[in-house]
Amino acid sequence: SIVRVERKKFIFQNLPLDKSHFITGGVIDTTFLRGQTGIDALLLMGQAGAAGGDALADILGGKVTPCGHLAATWAEDYGDYPNADNYGHRNGNIDDEYYTEGIYVGYRWFDSFGKTPAYPFGYGKSYTSFDVNVLKADIEDDRIAVLVRVTNAGSRYAGREVVQVYTSSPAGKLDKPYQELAAYAKTRKLLPGESEELTLTFPVSSMASYDEVRAAWILEKGDYLIRVGTHSRATKVSGIVRLEEDMVCRKLANVLALDCEMESICPDRKLFYTYPSEAEETAQAPIIIFREDIAENTGSEELPKKAEEEGKEKSVTKKLLTMDDVISGACTAEELAEQLTAEELTALCLGTARGGQEESSTIGAASASCPGAAGETTSIMCKDRNIRNMILADGPAGLRLSPSYTVDAGGHMVKQEPALGGDVITMLGDGKEVEAPEDAVTHYQYCTAIPIATLLAQTWDLDAVRMAGDIVGSEMEEFGITLWLAPGMNIQRNPLCGRNFEYYSEDPLVSGLCAAADTLGVQSHKGVGTTIKHFACNNQEDNRAYNISHVTERALREIYLRGFEIAVKQAQPLSIMSSYNMINGVHAANSEELLTKIARQEWGFAGIFMTDWGTTASPKPDLEGRMPKYGCASAAACIRAGNDLIMPGSQEDVDEILASVGASEGEVKCPITLGELRACAVRILKVLAKSNAYDRNR
């Protein structure tokens, strides 16, 4: 229903719509709605999970004042998006995706190319109004600090407000967008007339741009404007940071080189968004001179070589080492891995579907230990070495498990309600519906439906996001789940992406901070962890398993990888899932530069990488009988790249890896060393050692 407030009453107005209400996870075309008379406001109710109905009633009844803000730009027309005509299937090419818009995604595009949105990034309304006054903007210990006083200027309703800080960089050798989000914060609930002071901080280095020629994050000299407000088009210039010389913030090495000729768009500053008071605000803004050298120089120009294990003398013990020895500190994971054969190491690096030796792995019905979980790691070495299995459950809006399952007196499952819905799976009567034995017992695994990622981001409340993660973490403890295959955090590059509801935002800062908060909530519970995904550039669903994302290194580092970097550095998720697609001609799952160089060596990621399900499976014809242009990832190349866990695993994966160990160039597709295989296994053992696998009752 479309709701408006009239004479202090809620009027429900029936309009000639296809449906009388919207439950949507993403951007919708509001042209028709905005063209109606008598509608004072629209209430966007996303997919809010178990408490959604109560939340909606509280807002409509005036018990709670709405305080959400959009985490994506809503355009006047779909054609206003920079990739509207060539996104996915729209240009007839679902094999190659060209990211010609570069860094100009979302509001960066709208603000820099003269496009007026229907609803700008960060926009939100309330039952009350707020005054936002900047008291001070300064630099403290290489961080910009903005002190803001927020006052509830209304006379009736209490409420909360979101304060957003943006920065505008000077013109230089590198083109730059009109503005970029630098920080945000949310007030507590303020009564009418009540105020709160917030300090929003961000590092000076976060204003840097990536220079591909110099392979470095740089700050070009000039004036950096600090803008403060409540959405991207309701800010005031509140300070200027002046750099008198260029600064190199961090020197790195070029990676993920563009594999084709592709010209990225470049803005004309004459098209930049402006407003009547902008020039006056800029002229009056206090200037802060920044001279201190903040260069980190922690990168290196050459890709560090892997430590070679082959041929080195190793300490050998005759004692059969187990995970008990690793957990107690009697030996290291490396020492245990040295005792494992190539076959055992391979088993450890594959899910349990391989060769039919253990369980099959259909998402939603792939776990013997927890019905409805997405999959497991091996348990074939549990008896002799106590290497237990980790259970992986899908998301993203809470745990996805079978709501119920039935076992007989011997503990054998006879019925299972699928995690993805549908008919009950029966294990009796050759698939025919048969009554369960009288002594059968039905168990229930109802999990909390938390809000989708987009809605969580729209709260702009990191405490709320962390609380949602805490809920998931507590249920992971209860059901024995080790890794949650969430949160999804790819950039909402285009509103037609079928999984945008699983992702937070078009902005990498919002995405990264939300994923970090979600992870910290989950991992506040002992032995469980998140699997942030899909790494990287999974920004469409058309032929997502076999397409190439052609994208510049600058766009990768500033937009598509930055959220992952924030999440890794702030929260250290236990796992990252690589995406199906290729990046500049190399499968993400096979990219040593992406997984090892960037995530592990640059960011310090200490967990495990896993593939998405079936990444190494050969392509099949689509619904129209068309074969994809490009093939699948290689299992052996996953090992070489540092993609530790191949899910769900297959006998073909086993055969390829074992044939590739110690092979020479030309003998197999991807020769690997025993040391590379062992390194993957070691990382799995280290995560396993601190997991809840050793807290479960057995």
XYZ file of C-alpha atoms in Angstrom:
698
model
C 0.000 0.000 0.000
C 1.046 3.580 -0.532
C 0.899 5.434 2.747
C 0.529 9.123 3.438
C -0.067 11.129 6.577
C -3.167 13.335 6.523
C -4.674 15.049 9.560
C -2.616 12.858 11.870
C -4.154 9.688 10.457
C -2.734 7.085 8.100
C -4.629 6.873 4.830
C -4.202 3.763 2.679
C -4.675 4.725 -0.939
C -5.414 2.001 -3.476
C -3.561 2.723 -6.686
C -3.697 0.823 -10.011
C -0.464 -1.055 -9.388
C 0.350 -4.629 -10.310
C 0.734 -5.296 -6.600
C -0.564 -3.331 -3.658
C 2.744 -3.317 -1.822
C 6.462 -3.675 -2.416
C 8.802 -6.053 -0.659
C 11.980 -5.297 -2.509
C 15.643 -5.806 -1.914
C 16.869 -3.206 -4.350
C 16.240 -0.208 -6.554
C 12.843 0.153 -8.215
C 11.549 2.544 -10.872
C 9.508 5.131 -8.953
C 8.479 7.240 -11.964
C 4.821 6.234 -11.681
C 4.698 6.720 -7.919
C 6.325 10.124 -8.045
C 3.783 11.162 -10.664
C 0.817 10.581 -8.371
C -0.867 13.444 -6.529
C -1.602 13.338 -2.803
C 1.386 11.169 -1.863
C 3.572 13.012 0.606
C 6.071 10.225 1.243
C 6.926 6.674 0.257
C 7.942 4.102 2.829
C 10.521 1.638 1.522
C 10.179 -1.636 3.380
C 12.965 -3.997 2.409
C 13.191 -7.689 3.208
C 13.547 -7.282 6.938
C 13.388 -10.882 8.098
C 11.612 -12.302 11.115
C 10.844 -8.965 12.773
C 9.844 -7.134 9.593
C 6.115 -7.080 10.246
C 6.508 -5.712 13.751
C 8.966 -3.082 12.521
C 6.571 -1.934 9.809
C 3.690 -1.693 12.271
C 5.821 0.310 14.708
C 6.724 2.818 11.983
C 3.209 3.169 10.564
C 1.778 3.543 14.047
C 4.226 6.255 14.995
C 5.821 4.214 17.763
C 9.178 4.393 16.001
C 10.493 7.223 13.855
C 12.083 5.957 10.615
C 15.796 6.720 10.346
C 17.055 4.702 7.385
C 19.000 6.156 4.462
C 19.568 4.713 1.002
C 22.843 2.874 0.368
C 22.493 3.192 -3.415
C 21.477 5.906 -5.860
C 17.951 5.613 -7.261
C 17.916 7.053 -10.786
C 15.145 8.962 -12.530
C 15.436 6.467 -15.376
C 17.342 3.211 -15.830
C 19.086 4.736 -18.835
C 20.808 7.194 -16.496
C 23.196 4.500 -15.226
C 26.572 4.537 -17.004
C 26.452 0.870 -18.052
C 22.723 0.710 -18.793
C 23.056 -0.426 -22.407
C 26.022 -2.810 -22.152
C 25.332 -4.450 -18.791
C 25.088 -8.240 -18.896
C 22.745 -9.555 -21.560
C 21.620 -6.114 -22.722
C 24.290 -5.838 -25.417
C 24.005 -9.487 -26.440
C 27.405 -10.407 -24.966
C 27.249 -12.401 -21.749
C 30.818 -13.685 -22.045
C 32.692 -10.386 -21.694
C 31.790 -7.555 -19.327
C 33.610 -4.280 -19.932
C 33.798 -1.975 -16.914
C 34.198 1.151 -19.058
C 32.779 3.393 -16.322
C 35.933 2.726 -14.279
C 35.662 4.276 -10.823
C 32.458 6.136 -11.680
C 29.957 3.840 -10.018
C 26.774 4.993 -8.278
C 26.837 8.516 -6.903
C 30.370 9.001 -8.221
C 28.849 8.818 -11.714
C 25.725 10.871 -11.029
C 27.655 13.647 -9.259
C 30.446 13.807 -11.852
C 28.496 13.570 -15.122
C 25.594 15.952 -14.661
C 22.971 13.321 -13.788
C 20.198 14.192 -11.327
C 18.889 11.139 -9.433
C 15.353 10.570 -8.214
C 16.758 9.830 -4.760
C 20.445 10.453 -4.037
C 22.846 8.157 -2.259
C 22.449 8.410 1.508
C 18.954 9.929 1.289
C 16.345 9.326 3.986
C 13.385 11.050 5.650
C 12.070 11.166 9.198
C 8.996 12.174 11.187
C 11.121 14.935 12.677
C 13.880 17.243 11.425
C 17.486 17.768 12.469
C 20.025 20.560 12.467
C 23.596 19.475 11.715
C 26.284 21.967 12.692
C 30.007 21.406 12.177
C 31.887 22.670 15.217
C 35.407 21.857 14.105
C 37.425 20.113 11.393
C 41.060 19.355 12.108
C 43.851 16.804 11.665
C 44.872 14.611 14.574
C 47.632 12.017 14.169
C 47.287 11.729 10.387
C 43.522 11.488 10.694
C 40.950 14.086 9.799
C 38.511 14.644 12.659
C 35.174 16.376 12.173
C 33.219 17.394 15.273
C 29.481 17.737 14.590
C 26.549 18.740 16.789
C 23.208 17.210 15.767
C 20.008 18.653 17.225
C 16.480 17.308 16.941
C 14.758 20.448 15.653
C 11.254 18.954 15.803
C 8.680 19.499 18.523
C 6.958 16.124 18.731
C 8.918 13.045 17.651
C 12.156 11.582 18.930
C 14.461 10.228 16.266
C 17.946 9.420 15.028
C 19.962 11.033 12.261
C 22.836 9.904 10.060
C 25.779 12.253 9.491
C 27.879 11.657 6.376
C 31.289 13.105 5.512
C 32.471 13.307 1.908
C 35.723 14.540 0.418
C 36.394 16.207 -2.928
C 39.894 15.887 -4.373
C 41.706 18.529 -6.444
C 42.159 18.270 -10.193
C 45.499 16.747 -11.090
C 47.092 14.174 -13.331
C 44.494 11.629 -12.252
C 40.804 12.244 -12.906
C 38.693 12.166 -9.762
C 34.976 12.114 -8.942
C 33.107 15.093 -7.533
C 33.061 13.538 -4.080
C 33.574 10.267 -2.209
C 32.195 9.066 1.104
C 34.879 9.192 3.805
C 33.050 8.517 7.093
C 29.614 8.314 8.667
C 27.992 7.989 12.080
C 24.514 7.778 13.576
C 23.194 9.567 16.619
C 21.410 7.951 19.499
C 17.657 8.611 19.743
C 17.283 12.330 20.376
C 14.210 13.846 22.005
C 12.810 17.080 20.544
C 15.319 19.842 21.263
C 18.017 17.399 22.380
C 21.524 17.463 20.882
C 24.448 15.087 20.557
C 28.025 15.716 19.483
C 29.679 13.208 17.162
C 33.310 12.999 16.095
C 33.810 11.436 12.687
C 37.368 10.513 11.754
C 39.135 9.025 8.756
C 42.792 8.731 7.721
C 44.227 11.332 5.391
C 45.496 8.449 3.236
C 41.908 7.353 2.518
C 41.613 10.374 0.194
C 44.387 8.971 -2.037
C 43.862 7.787 -5.598
C 45.567 4.811 -7.195
C 48.077 5.677 -9.915
C 48.604 2.669 -12.187
C 51.704 4.189 -13.790
C 53.450 4.606 -10.440
C 51.760 1.542 -8.893
C 51.056 3.595 -5.803
C 48.349 5.263 -3.768
C 49.035 8.978 -4.102
C 47.700 12.280 -2.821
C 48.148 14.969 -5.422
C 48.847 18.465 -4.151
C 45.962 20.883 -3.836
C 42.839 21.509 -1.791
C 40.736 18.623 -0.492
C 37.234 19.758 0.454
C 35.527 18.265 3.498
C 31.749 18.101 3.034
C 29.317 17.270 5.857
C 25.598 16.561 5.649
C 22.800 13.998 5.743
C 23.017 12.664 2.186
C 25.230 13.059 -0.855
C 23.336 16.098 -2.130
C 22.687 17.785 1.186
C 26.198 18.661 2.382
C 28.116 21.845 3.102
C 31.810 22.494 2.633
C 33.080 22.571 6.214
C 36.851 22.522 5.837
C 39.744 22.326 3.432
C 42.849 20.188 3.776
C 45.643 21.719 1.728
C 48.563 19.602 0.547
C 51.465 21.615 -0.800
C 53.308 18.650 -2.347
C 52.355 15.326 -3.880
C 52.533 12.443 -1.416
C 52.996 8.733 -1.974
C 50.902 6.967 0.632
C 51.805 3.431 -0.315
C 53.984 1.905 -2.998
C 52.727 -1.408 -4.387
C 53.206 -3.599 -7.439
C 51.030 -3.643 -10.528
C 48.663 -6.613 -10.570
C 45.648 -7.887 -12.489
C 46.653 -6.114 -15.680
C 43.912 -5.241 -18.146
C 43.783 -7.923 -20.838
C 42.330 -5.876 -23.676
C 42.202 -2.386 -25.100
C 39.448 -0.556 -23.230
C 38.897 3.159 -22.883
C 37.392 4.230 -19.573
C 35.208 7.300 -19.322
C 36.656 10.522 -17.915
C 34.518 13.322 -16.460
C 34.398 16.954 -17.489
C 34.524 19.060 -14.329
C 32.088 21.460 -15.956
C 29.459 18.750 -15.458
C 30.171 18.330 -11.735
C 27.200 18.749 -9.430
C 27.007 22.102 -7.686
C 24.553 24.144 -5.646
C 24.075 27.896 -5.085
C 26.037 28.281 -1.843
C 28.925 25.966 -2.713
C 31.369 28.642 -3.876
C 30.708 30.828 -0.835
C 31.093 27.881 1.555
C 34.396 26.963 -0.074
C 35.691 30.528 0.191
C 34.813 30.713 3.885
C 35.902 27.198 4.914
C 38.846 26.984 7.338
C 42.070 25.775 5.715
C 44.240 23.118 7.316
C 47.788 22.860 5.963
C 49.056 19.288 5.905
C 52.774 18.806 5.400
C 53.626 15.614 7.267
C 54.880 12.695 5.194
C 52.417 9.865 5.670
C 54.004 7.439 3.237
C 53.762 3.847 4.426
C 55.935 2.207 1.754
C 54.828 -1.197 2.965
C 54.323 -2.610 -0.518
C 56.930 -3.961 -2.852
C 57.469 -3.578 -6.566
C 58.013 -7.294 -7.105
C 55.682 -10.117 -6.232
C 57.359 -11.859 -3.286
C 58.407 -15.358 -4.156
C 56.881 -18.268 -2.343
C 59.005 -19.987 0.223
C 60.254 -23.173 -1.389
C 59.737 -26.234 0.747
C 61.031 -28.814 -1.674
C 64.466 -30.219 -1.037
C 64.866 -28.684 2.416
C 65.739 -30.724 5.447
C 62.771 -31.088 7.779
C 62.545 -32.256 11.336
C 60.920 -35.667 11.227
C 59.295 -37.441 14.144
C 58.217 -41.057 14.138
C 55.241 -40.281 16.364
C 51.908 -40.174 14.572
C 50.866 -36.551 14.974
C 47.232 -35.580 15.419
C 45.174 -32.424 15.730
C 45.312 -32.921 19.493
C 49.042 -32.227 19.241
C 48.423 -29.093 17.173
C 45.773 -27.748 19.565
C 47.914 -28.460 22.642
C 50.987 -26.870 21.056
C 52.967 -30.109 21.025
C 53.479 -29.673 17.281
C 52.635 -27.161 14.585
C 50.133 -27.486 11.776
C 53.115 -27.531 9.423
C 54.624 -30.526 11.212
C 51.341 -32.426 11.064
C 50.960 -31.633 7.356
C 54.466 -32.981 6.673
C 53.278 -36.429 7.765
C 50.331 -36.441 5.351
C 50.553 -38.067 1.947
C 49.667 -36.231 -1.244
C 46.370 -38.136 -1.270
C 45.574 -37.050 2.294
C 46.548 -33.447 1.600
C 44.312 -33.440 -1.461
C 41.406 -34.858 0.546
C 41.844 -32.075 3.082
C 41.675 -29.433 0.333
C 38.435 -30.702 -1.209
C 34.852 -30.834 -0.039
C 33.169 -34.122 0.708
C 31.523 -34.702 -2.683
C 34.692 -36.010 -4.296
C 34.412 -39.350 -5.995
C 31.312 -40.341 -4.051
C 33.578 -41.234 -1.118
C 31.532 -39.164 1.292
C 28.400 -37.034 0.941
C 27.103 -35.468 -2.243
C 26.946 -31.693 -2.174
C 23.811 -30.034 -3.408
C 23.453 -26.653 -1.748
C 20.772 -26.990 0.901
C 21.139 -30.756 1.284
C 24.809 -31.557 1.530
C 25.716 -32.213 5.118
C 25.419 -35.411 7.093
C 26.349 -33.592 10.285
C 23.808 -30.773 9.951
C 20.929 -31.343 7.514
C 20.524 -28.519 5.045
C 24.054 -27.173 5.369
C 25.850 -26.358 2.117
C 28.759 -28.741 2.610
C 31.573 -30.042 4.775
C 35.282 -30.598 4.792
C 36.632 -34.123 5.014
C 36.345 -36.366 8.049
C 38.228 -39.370 6.606
C 41.224 -38.646 8.872
C 39.122 -38.166 11.979
C 39.701 -41.628 13.424
C 43.481 -41.811 13.184
C 44.480 -38.134 13.365
C 41.379 -36.466 14.847
C 41.203 -34.103 11.860
C 37.524 -33.262 12.147
C 35.177 -31.746 9.634
C 34.074 -28.135 9.384
C 30.404 -27.607 8.477
C 29.561 -24.813 6.048
C 26.091 -23.231 5.937
C 24.790 -20.815 3.357
C 23.215 -17.408 3.939
C 22.957 -14.537 3.528
C 19.898 -13.483 5.568
C 20.683 -15.812 8.463
C 21.633 -19.488 8.484
C 20.116 -21.610 5.738
C 19.427 -25.056 7.195
C 16.684 -27.655 6.911
C 13.864 -26.424 9.154
C 13.146 -30.015 10.169
C 14.383 -33.553 9.672
C 13.360 -36.960 10.977
C 15.572 -39.823 12.141
C 14.739 -43.392 13.109
C 15.758 -45.120 16.309
C 19.177 -45.909 14.835
C 19.845 -42.268 14.080
C 19.381 -42.671 10.320
C 17.635 -39.809 8.570
C 14.332 -40.784 6.979
C 12.952 -37.359 6.033
C 14.386 -33.911 5.439
C 12.718 -30.585 4.724
C 14.948 -28.834 2.155
C 16.679 -25.648 3.212
C 15.634 -23.975 -0.036
C 11.984 -24.992 0.294
C 10.062 -27.445 -1.834
C 8.847 -30.972 -1.196
C 10.094 -32.967 1.761
C 12.925 -35.320 0.823
C 12.208 -38.884 1.891
C 14.909 -41.503 2.305
C 12.394 -44.382 2.406
C 10.516 -46.261 -0.282
C 12.761 -45.391 -3.237
C 11.747 -41.763 -3.070
C 8.027 -42.420 -2.574
C 6.270 -40.813 0.340
C 6.251 -43.384 3.180
C 5.225 -42.970 6.766
C 8.179 -42.727 9.130
C 8.606 -45.506 11.730
C 6.713 -45.031 14.975
C 9.950 -44.643 16.887
C 11.198 -41.898 14.576
C 12.000 -38.507 16.063
C 11.666 -35.171 14.289
C 14.206 -32.449 15.022
C 13.761 -28.758 14.250
C 16.385 -26.239 13.157
C 14.502 -22.991 12.808
C 16.922 -20.104 12.397
C 16.387 -16.394 12.671
C 15.777 -14.554 9.412
C 17.886 -11.424 9.722
C 17.460 -8.489 7.316
C 19.063 -8.724 3.896
C 22.421 -7.000 3.448
C 20.992 -4.007 1.589
C 18.563 -3.273 4.413
C 21.326 -3.629 6.996
C 23.407 -1.106 5.079
C 20.409 1.243 4.898
C 20.402 1.491 8.682
C 23.839 3.184 8.540
C 24.124 1.708 12.028
C 27.166 -0.527 12.460
C 26.052 -1.566 15.959
C 22.838 -2.932 14.450
C 24.782 -4.777 11.751
C 27.070 -6.280 14.375
C 24.009 -7.338 16.380
C 22.655 -9.174 13.337
C 25.988 -10.989 13.059
C 25.814 -11.826 16.756
C 22.439 -13.515 16.195
C 23.888 -15.637 13.404
C 26.983 -16.493 15.451
C 24.902 -17.714 18.384
C 22.915 -20.034 16.110
C 26.125 -21.301 14.508
C 27.228 -22.313 18.002
C 23.906 -24.035 18.633
C 23.859 -26.042 15.381
C 27.576 -26.736 15.109
C 28.206 -24.617 11.990
C 31.822 -23.521 11.525
C 31.659 -21.197 8.519
C 28.752 -19.040 7.400
C 28.883 -18.512 3.629
C 28.154 -14.806 4.012
C 28.134 -11.870 3.995
C 27.940 -11.120 0.287
C 29.593 -7.786 -0.360
C 30.042 -7.170 -4.052
C 29.408 -3.670 -5.338
C 25.892 -2.881 -6.580
C 27.246 -1.764 -9.946
C 23.911 -1.877 -11.767
C 20.349 -2.273 -10.400
C 19.696 -5.272 -12.677
C 22.105 -7.544 -10.795
C 20.013 -10.445 -9.528
C 21.873 -10.670 -6.221
C 22.026 -7.002 -5.249
C 19.804 -7.773 -2.258
C 22.648 -9.948 -0.913
C 25.087 -7.058 -1.217
C 25.285 -3.938 0.906
C 25.821 -0.941 -1.296
C 27.201 0.759 -4.387
C 29.875 2.270 -2.141
C 32.936 0.264 -1.029
C 33.315 2.055 2.317
C 29.755 1.193 3.357
C 30.217 -2.367 2.088
C 33.509 -2.855 3.910
C 32.382 -1.387 7.225
C 29.155 -3.413 7.188
C 30.984 -6.653 6.375
C 33.489 -5.957 9.140
C 30.709 -5.303 11.661
C 28.824 -8.423 10.560
C 32.008 -10.490 10.871
C 32.863 -9.107 14.306
C 29.361 -10.015 15.491
C 29.599 -13.578 14.178
C 33.182 -14.138 15.322
C 32.480 -12.883 18.835
C 31.337 -16.482 19.266
C 34.116 -18.998 19.765
C 35.131 -21.153 16.852
C 32.832 -19.790 14.139
C 33.481 -17.414 11.278
C 32.229 -15.664 8.190
C 33.085 -16.256 4.541
C 33.001 -12.877 2.835
C 32.171 -13.241 -0.848
C 32.370 -13.222 -3.877
C 35.999 -12.180 -4.389
C 35.840 -10.328 -6.772
C 33.779 -8.534 -9.452
C 30.737 -10.802 -9.163
C 28.536 -7.885 -10.200
C 26.140 -9.728 -12.522
C 24.345 -13.057 -12.748
C 24.320 -13.510 -16.535
C 26.659 -16.438 -17.218
C 28.334 -15.625 -13.906
C 30.384 -18.826 -13.839
C 32.112 -18.343 -17.177
C 32.377 -14.629 -17.973
C 35.339 -12.245 -17.959
C 35.269 -8.925 -16.106
C 37.533 -6.542 -18.019
C 38.392 -3.839 -15.506
C 41.285 -1.480 -14.829
C 43.551 -1.941 -11.841
C 42.536 1.477 -10.545
C 38.835 0.604 -10.587
C 39.614 -2.719 -8.916
C 41.598 -1.160 -6.100
C 39.378 1.881 -5.500
C 35.955 0.254 -5.956
C 35.741 -3.523 -6.242
C 38.466 -4.661 -3.826
C 38.355 -1.873 -1.266
C 35.382 -3.216 0.702
C 37.078 -6.597 1.036
C 40.261 -4.873 2.194
C 38.386 -2.958 4.905
C 36.677 -6.135 6.134
C 39.945 -8.081 6.242
C 41.900 -5.384 8.051
C 39.180 -4.575 10.578
C 37.716 -8.015 11.277
C 39.889 -10.852 9.843
C 37.110 -13.161 8.618
C 38.009 -16.834 8.881
C 37.362 -17.346 5.184
C 36.924 -15.654 1.811
C 35.064 -17.218 -1.117
C 36.502 -16.612 -4.564
C 34.081 -15.776 -7.361
C 33.306 -17.806 -10.477
C 34.195 -15.148 -13.021
C 37.518 -14.307 -14.582
C 39.220 -10.977 -13.992
C 41.136 -9.761 -17.030
C 41.384 -13.267 -18.457
C 42.318 -15.192 -15.289
C 39.781 -17.043 -13.171
C 39.451 -15.344 -9.794
C 39.767 -18.783 -8.222
C 43.096 -19.297 -10.046
C 44.537 -15.826 -9.537
C 47.696 -15.844 -7.431
C 47.843 -12.068 -7.718
C 44.334 -11.651 -6.322
C 44.400 -14.257 -3.559
C 48.033 -14.352 -2.471
C 49.594 -11.060 -3.510
C 46.720 -8.731 -2.669
C 44.711 -10.440 0.074
C 47.463 -12.243 1.950
C 50.603 -10.197 1.350
C 49.172 -6.685 1.040
C 46.228 -6.928 3.433
C 47.456 -9.596 5.851
C 44.547 -12.011 5.397
C 45.224 -15.002 7.650
C 42.266 -17.300 6.967
C 41.423 -19.722 4.178
C 40.181 -19.196 0.651
C 37.489 -21.460 -0.738
C 35.957 -21.670 -4.190
C 32.337 -21.050 -4.969
C 30.415 -24.275 -5.564
C 31.370 -25.960 -8.828
C 34.003 -23.425 -9.885
C 36.071 -26.235 -11.407
C 33.108 -27.960 -13.092
C 33.070 -28.041 -16.880
C 30.433 -25.790 -18.477
C 27.190 -27.182 -19.810
C 24.793 -25.767 -22.400
C 22.474 -23.073 -21.082
C 18.686 -23.117 -21.442
C 19.025 -22.073 -25.069
C 21.586 -24.787 -25.807
C 24.503 -22.360 -25.996
C 27.902 -23.309 -24.650
C 29.825 -20.571 -22.806
C 32.761 -19.072 -24.669
C 35.177 -19.597 -21.782
C 35.891 -22.677 -19.683
C 36.096 -23.485 -16.001
C 38.786 -22.867 -13.424
C 41.502 -25.462 -12.840
C 41.673 -27.402 -9.580
C 45.481 -27.514 -9.648
C 45.654 -23.795 -10.443
C 43.473 -23.180 -7.380
C 46.145 -24.837 -5.258
C 48.935 -22.861 -6.895
C 47.042 -19.599 -6.387
C 46.409 -20.352 -2.703
C 42.713 -21.211 -3.029
C 42.836 -23.692 -0.177
C 39.458 -25.414 -0.260
C 37.744 -26.542 -3.472
C 34.000 -26.936 -3.016
C 32.163 -29.202 -3.298
C 34.995 -31.324 -4.719
C 34.905 -34.046 -7.353
C 36.893 -37.047 -8.444
C 38.050 -35.017 -11.434
C 39.513 -32.459 -9.012
C 41.303 -35.223 -7.105
C 42.770 -36.717 -10.272
C 43.912 -33.351 -11.622
C 45.639 -32.293 -8.413
C 47.443 -35.595 -7.871
C 48.569 -35.710 -11.497
C 49.865 -32.149 -11.237
C 51.971 -32.570 -8.085
C 55.608 -32.682 -9.153
C 54.747 -32.607 -12.856
C 56.803 -30.673 -15.392
C 55.648 -27.896 -17.681
C 53.796 -29.350 -20.650
C 52.855 -32.581 -18.895
C 49.711 -31.125 -17.270
C 47.718 -27.889 -17.453
C 49.159 -26.528 -14.236
C 52.149 -28.162 -12.533
C 52.228 -27.668 -8.772
C 54.623 -28.633 -6.030
C 53.928 -30.754 -2.993
C 54.868 -27.679 -0.958
C 52.091 -25.630 -2.555
C 49.549 -28.355 -1.805
C 50.855 -28.651 1.742
C 50.619 -24.871 2.262
C 46.899 -24.958 1.452
C 46.366 -27.855 3.840
C 48.275 -26.060 6.600
C 46.000 -23.025 6.369
C 42.950 -25.291 6.621
C 44.419 -27.060 9.651
C 45.112 -23.732 11.369
C 41.522 -22.565 10.935
C 40.250 -25.994 11.951
C 42.349 -25.922 15.127
C 40.559 -22.825 16.436
C 37.124 -23.818 15.120
C 34.140 -25.209 16.973
C 34.808 -28.639 15.434
C 36.522 -29.533 18.709
C 33.731 -28.216 20.916
C 30.967 -30.359 19.456
C 29.693 -33.333 21.417
C 30.796 -36.533 19.699
